[in-house]
mmCIF file of C-alpha atoms in Angstrom:
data_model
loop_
_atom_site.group_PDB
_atom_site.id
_atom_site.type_symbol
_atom_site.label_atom_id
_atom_site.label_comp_id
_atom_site.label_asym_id
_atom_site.label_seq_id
_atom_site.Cartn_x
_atom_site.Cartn_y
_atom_site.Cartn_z
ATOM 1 C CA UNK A 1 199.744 8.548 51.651
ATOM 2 C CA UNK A 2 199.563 11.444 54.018
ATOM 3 C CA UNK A 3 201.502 14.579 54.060
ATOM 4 C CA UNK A 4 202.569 14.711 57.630
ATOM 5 C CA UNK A 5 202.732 18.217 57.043
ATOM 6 C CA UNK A 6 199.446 18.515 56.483
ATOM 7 C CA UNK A 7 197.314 19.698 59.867
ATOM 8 C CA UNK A 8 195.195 17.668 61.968
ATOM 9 C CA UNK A 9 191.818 18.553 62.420
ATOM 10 C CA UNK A 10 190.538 18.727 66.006
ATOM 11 C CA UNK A 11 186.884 18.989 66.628
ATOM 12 C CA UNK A 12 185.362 19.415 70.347
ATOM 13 C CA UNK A 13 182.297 18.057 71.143
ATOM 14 C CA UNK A 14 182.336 18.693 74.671
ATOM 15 C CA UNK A 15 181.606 15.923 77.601
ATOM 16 C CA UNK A 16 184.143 15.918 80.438
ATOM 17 C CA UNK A 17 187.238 16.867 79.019
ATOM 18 C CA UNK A 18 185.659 20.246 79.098
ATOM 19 C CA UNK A 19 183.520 20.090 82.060
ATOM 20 C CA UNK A 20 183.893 22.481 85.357
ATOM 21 C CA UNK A 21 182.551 23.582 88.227
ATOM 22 C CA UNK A 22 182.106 26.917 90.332
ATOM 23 C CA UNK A 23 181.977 25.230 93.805
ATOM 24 C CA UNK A 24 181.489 22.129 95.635
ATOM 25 C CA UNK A 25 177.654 22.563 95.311
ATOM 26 C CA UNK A 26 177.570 22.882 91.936
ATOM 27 C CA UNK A 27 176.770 20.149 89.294
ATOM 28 C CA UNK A 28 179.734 20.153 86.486
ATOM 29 C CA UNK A 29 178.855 22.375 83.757
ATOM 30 C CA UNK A 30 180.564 21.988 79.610
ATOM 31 C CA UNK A 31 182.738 24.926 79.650
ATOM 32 C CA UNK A 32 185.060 26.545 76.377
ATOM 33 C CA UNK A 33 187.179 23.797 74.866
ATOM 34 C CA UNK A 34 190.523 23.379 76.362
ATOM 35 C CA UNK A 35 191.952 21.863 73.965
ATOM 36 C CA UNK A 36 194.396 24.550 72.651
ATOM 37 C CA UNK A 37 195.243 25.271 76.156
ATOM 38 C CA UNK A 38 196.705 21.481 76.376
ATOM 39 C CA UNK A 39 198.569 21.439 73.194
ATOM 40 C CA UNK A 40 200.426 24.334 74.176
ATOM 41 C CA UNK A 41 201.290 23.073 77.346
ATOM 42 C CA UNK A 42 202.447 20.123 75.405
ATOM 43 C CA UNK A 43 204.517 22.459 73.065
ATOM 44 C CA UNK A 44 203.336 19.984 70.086
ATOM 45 C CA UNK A 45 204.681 20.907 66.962
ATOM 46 C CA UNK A 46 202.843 19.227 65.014
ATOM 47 C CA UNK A 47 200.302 21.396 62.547
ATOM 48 C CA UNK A 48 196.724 21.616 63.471
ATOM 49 C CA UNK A 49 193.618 23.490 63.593
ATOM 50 C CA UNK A 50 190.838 22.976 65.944
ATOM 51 C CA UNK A 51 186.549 23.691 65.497
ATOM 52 C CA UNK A 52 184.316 23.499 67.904
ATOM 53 C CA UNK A 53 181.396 21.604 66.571
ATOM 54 C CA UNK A 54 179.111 21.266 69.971
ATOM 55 C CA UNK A 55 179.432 22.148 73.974
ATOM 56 C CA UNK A 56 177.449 18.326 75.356
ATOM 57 C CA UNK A 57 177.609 15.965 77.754
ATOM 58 C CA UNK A 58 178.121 12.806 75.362
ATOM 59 C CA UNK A 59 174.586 12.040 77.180
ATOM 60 C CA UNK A 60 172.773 14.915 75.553
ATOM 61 C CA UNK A 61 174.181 13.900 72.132
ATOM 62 C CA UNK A 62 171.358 13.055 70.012
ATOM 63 C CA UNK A 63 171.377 10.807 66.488
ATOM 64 C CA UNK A 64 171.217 14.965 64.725
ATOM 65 C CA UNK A 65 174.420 15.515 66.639
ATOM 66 C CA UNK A 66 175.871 12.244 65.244
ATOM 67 C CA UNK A 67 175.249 13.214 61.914
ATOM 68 C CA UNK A 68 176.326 16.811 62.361
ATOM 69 C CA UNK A 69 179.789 15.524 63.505
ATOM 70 C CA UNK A 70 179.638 12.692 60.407
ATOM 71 C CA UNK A 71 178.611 15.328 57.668
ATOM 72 C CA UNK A 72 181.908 17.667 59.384
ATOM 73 C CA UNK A 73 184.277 14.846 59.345
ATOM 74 C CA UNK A 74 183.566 13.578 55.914
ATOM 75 C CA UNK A 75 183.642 16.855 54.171
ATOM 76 C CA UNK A 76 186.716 18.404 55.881
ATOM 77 C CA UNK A 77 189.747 18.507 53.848
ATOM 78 C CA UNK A 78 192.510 16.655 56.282
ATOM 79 C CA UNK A 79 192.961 13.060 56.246
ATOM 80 C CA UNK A 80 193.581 13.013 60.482
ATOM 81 C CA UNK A 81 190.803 14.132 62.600
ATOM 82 C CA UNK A 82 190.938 14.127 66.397
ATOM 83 C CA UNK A 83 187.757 14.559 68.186
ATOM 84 C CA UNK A 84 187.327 15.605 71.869
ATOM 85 C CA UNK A 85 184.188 13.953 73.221
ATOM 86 C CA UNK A 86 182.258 12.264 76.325
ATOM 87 C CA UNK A 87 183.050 8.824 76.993
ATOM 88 C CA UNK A 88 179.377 7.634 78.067
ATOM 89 C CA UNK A 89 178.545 7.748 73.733
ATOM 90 C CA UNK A 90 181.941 7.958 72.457
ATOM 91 C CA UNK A 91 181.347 4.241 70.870
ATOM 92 C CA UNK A 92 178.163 5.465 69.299
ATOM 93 C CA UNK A 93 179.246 7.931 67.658
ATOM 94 C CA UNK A 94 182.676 5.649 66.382
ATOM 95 C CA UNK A 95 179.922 3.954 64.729
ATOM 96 C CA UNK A 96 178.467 6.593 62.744
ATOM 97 C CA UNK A 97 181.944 7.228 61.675
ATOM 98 C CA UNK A 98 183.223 4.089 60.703
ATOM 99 C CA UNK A 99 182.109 4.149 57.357
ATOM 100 C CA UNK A 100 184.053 7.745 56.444
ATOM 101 C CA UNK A 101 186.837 6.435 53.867
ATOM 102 C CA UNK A 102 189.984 7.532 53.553
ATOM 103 C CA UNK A 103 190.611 9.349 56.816
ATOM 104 C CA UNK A 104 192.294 8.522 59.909
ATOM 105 C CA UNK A 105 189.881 9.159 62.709
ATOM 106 C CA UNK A 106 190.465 9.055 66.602
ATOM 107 C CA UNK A 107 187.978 10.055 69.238
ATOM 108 C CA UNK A 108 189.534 10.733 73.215
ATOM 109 C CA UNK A 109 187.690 11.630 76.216
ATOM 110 C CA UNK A 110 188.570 12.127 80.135
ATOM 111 C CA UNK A 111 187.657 10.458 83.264
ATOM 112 C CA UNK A 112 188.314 14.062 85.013
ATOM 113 C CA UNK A 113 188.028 16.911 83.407
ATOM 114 C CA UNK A 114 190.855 18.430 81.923
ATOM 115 C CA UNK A 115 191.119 21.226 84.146
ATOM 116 C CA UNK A 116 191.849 19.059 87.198
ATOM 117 C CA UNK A 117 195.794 18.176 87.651
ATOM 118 C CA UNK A 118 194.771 15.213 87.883
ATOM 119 C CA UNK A 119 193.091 14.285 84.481
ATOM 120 C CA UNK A 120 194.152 11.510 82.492
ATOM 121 C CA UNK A 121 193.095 14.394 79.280
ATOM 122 C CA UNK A 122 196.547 15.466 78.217
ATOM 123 C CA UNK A 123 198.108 11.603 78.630
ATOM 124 C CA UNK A 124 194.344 10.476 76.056
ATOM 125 C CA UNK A 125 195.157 13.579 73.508
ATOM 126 C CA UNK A 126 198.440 12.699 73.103
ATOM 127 C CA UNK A 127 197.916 9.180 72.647
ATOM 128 C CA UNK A 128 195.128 10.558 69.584
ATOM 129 C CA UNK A 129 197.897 12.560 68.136
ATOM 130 C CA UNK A 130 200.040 10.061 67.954
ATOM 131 C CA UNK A 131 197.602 7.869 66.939
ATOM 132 C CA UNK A 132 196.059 9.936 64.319
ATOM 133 C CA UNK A 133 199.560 10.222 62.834
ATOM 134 C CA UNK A 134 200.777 6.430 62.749
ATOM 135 C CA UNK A 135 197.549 4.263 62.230
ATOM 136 C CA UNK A 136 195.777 3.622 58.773
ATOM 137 C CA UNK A 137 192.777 5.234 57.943
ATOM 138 C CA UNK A 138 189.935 3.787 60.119
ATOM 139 C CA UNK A 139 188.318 5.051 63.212
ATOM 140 C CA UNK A 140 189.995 4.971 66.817
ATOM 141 C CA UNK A 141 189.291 5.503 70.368
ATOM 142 C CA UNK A 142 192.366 6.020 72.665
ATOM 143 C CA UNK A 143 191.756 6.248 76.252
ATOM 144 C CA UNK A 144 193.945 5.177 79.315
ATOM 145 C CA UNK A 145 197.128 3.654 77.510
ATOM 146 C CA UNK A 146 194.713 1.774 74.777
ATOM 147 C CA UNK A 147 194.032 2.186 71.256
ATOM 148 C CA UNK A 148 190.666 0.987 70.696
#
């Protein structure tokens, strides 16, 4: 069983959860994870520790990239991972996972990015961490009210 006091690991792969832009005119752009930003805002409690693996659009992922995130997940130390990534590949890469044992995995993404106030990112990462604490291990995607 898992020590809930044990920390969750967050990686951040990048895709629109991270995304911004510097004017109308300009295309969107992967910027620094926010990720820490939004679980302070959230004032979670819960332990964790977050590594950024990669700065893509999930489009730009390629089947190295897979395996990079694979090879982290498998030989990190928690049991919960939480992984920040684009939703055009995010099924891809839940099947590279899917054969990790023993861990609870759960990929989220954004429609917006995360720096827009009107993002569905903080509603998706909390779903993951509550996901990431309650489900068995296996791999997860939680987007939009939905455990997938």
């Amino acid at each position: 069983m898992t020590d809930m006091t044990d920390p969750i690991l967050v990686l951040t792969t990048g895709g629109t959860i991270d995304k911004l832009y510097f004017d109308a005119l300009s295309e969107y752009q992967v910027g620094e994870p926010i990720i820490a930003r939004l679980l302070a805002i959230a004032r979670v409690t819960q332990p964790f520790e977050i590594e950024s693996l990669l700065r893509k659009d999930s489009l730009e992922l390629t089947d190295a990239d897979r395996a990079l995130i694979r090879a982290h997940v498998a030989g990190a130390g928690a049991s919960r991972v939480v992984i920040t990534h684009g939703t055009d590949t995010m099924t891809a890469t839940a099947q590279a996972l899917a054969d990790v044992p023993g861990k609870t995995i759960v990929l989220l993404g954004a429609l917006a990015p995360a720096r827009f106030a009107e993002s569905d990112a903080s509603f998706n990462l909390g779903m993951a961490f509550a996901t990431a604490q309650v489900a068995p291990p296996g791999i997860y995607i939680t987007m939009n009210g939905t455990v997938f």
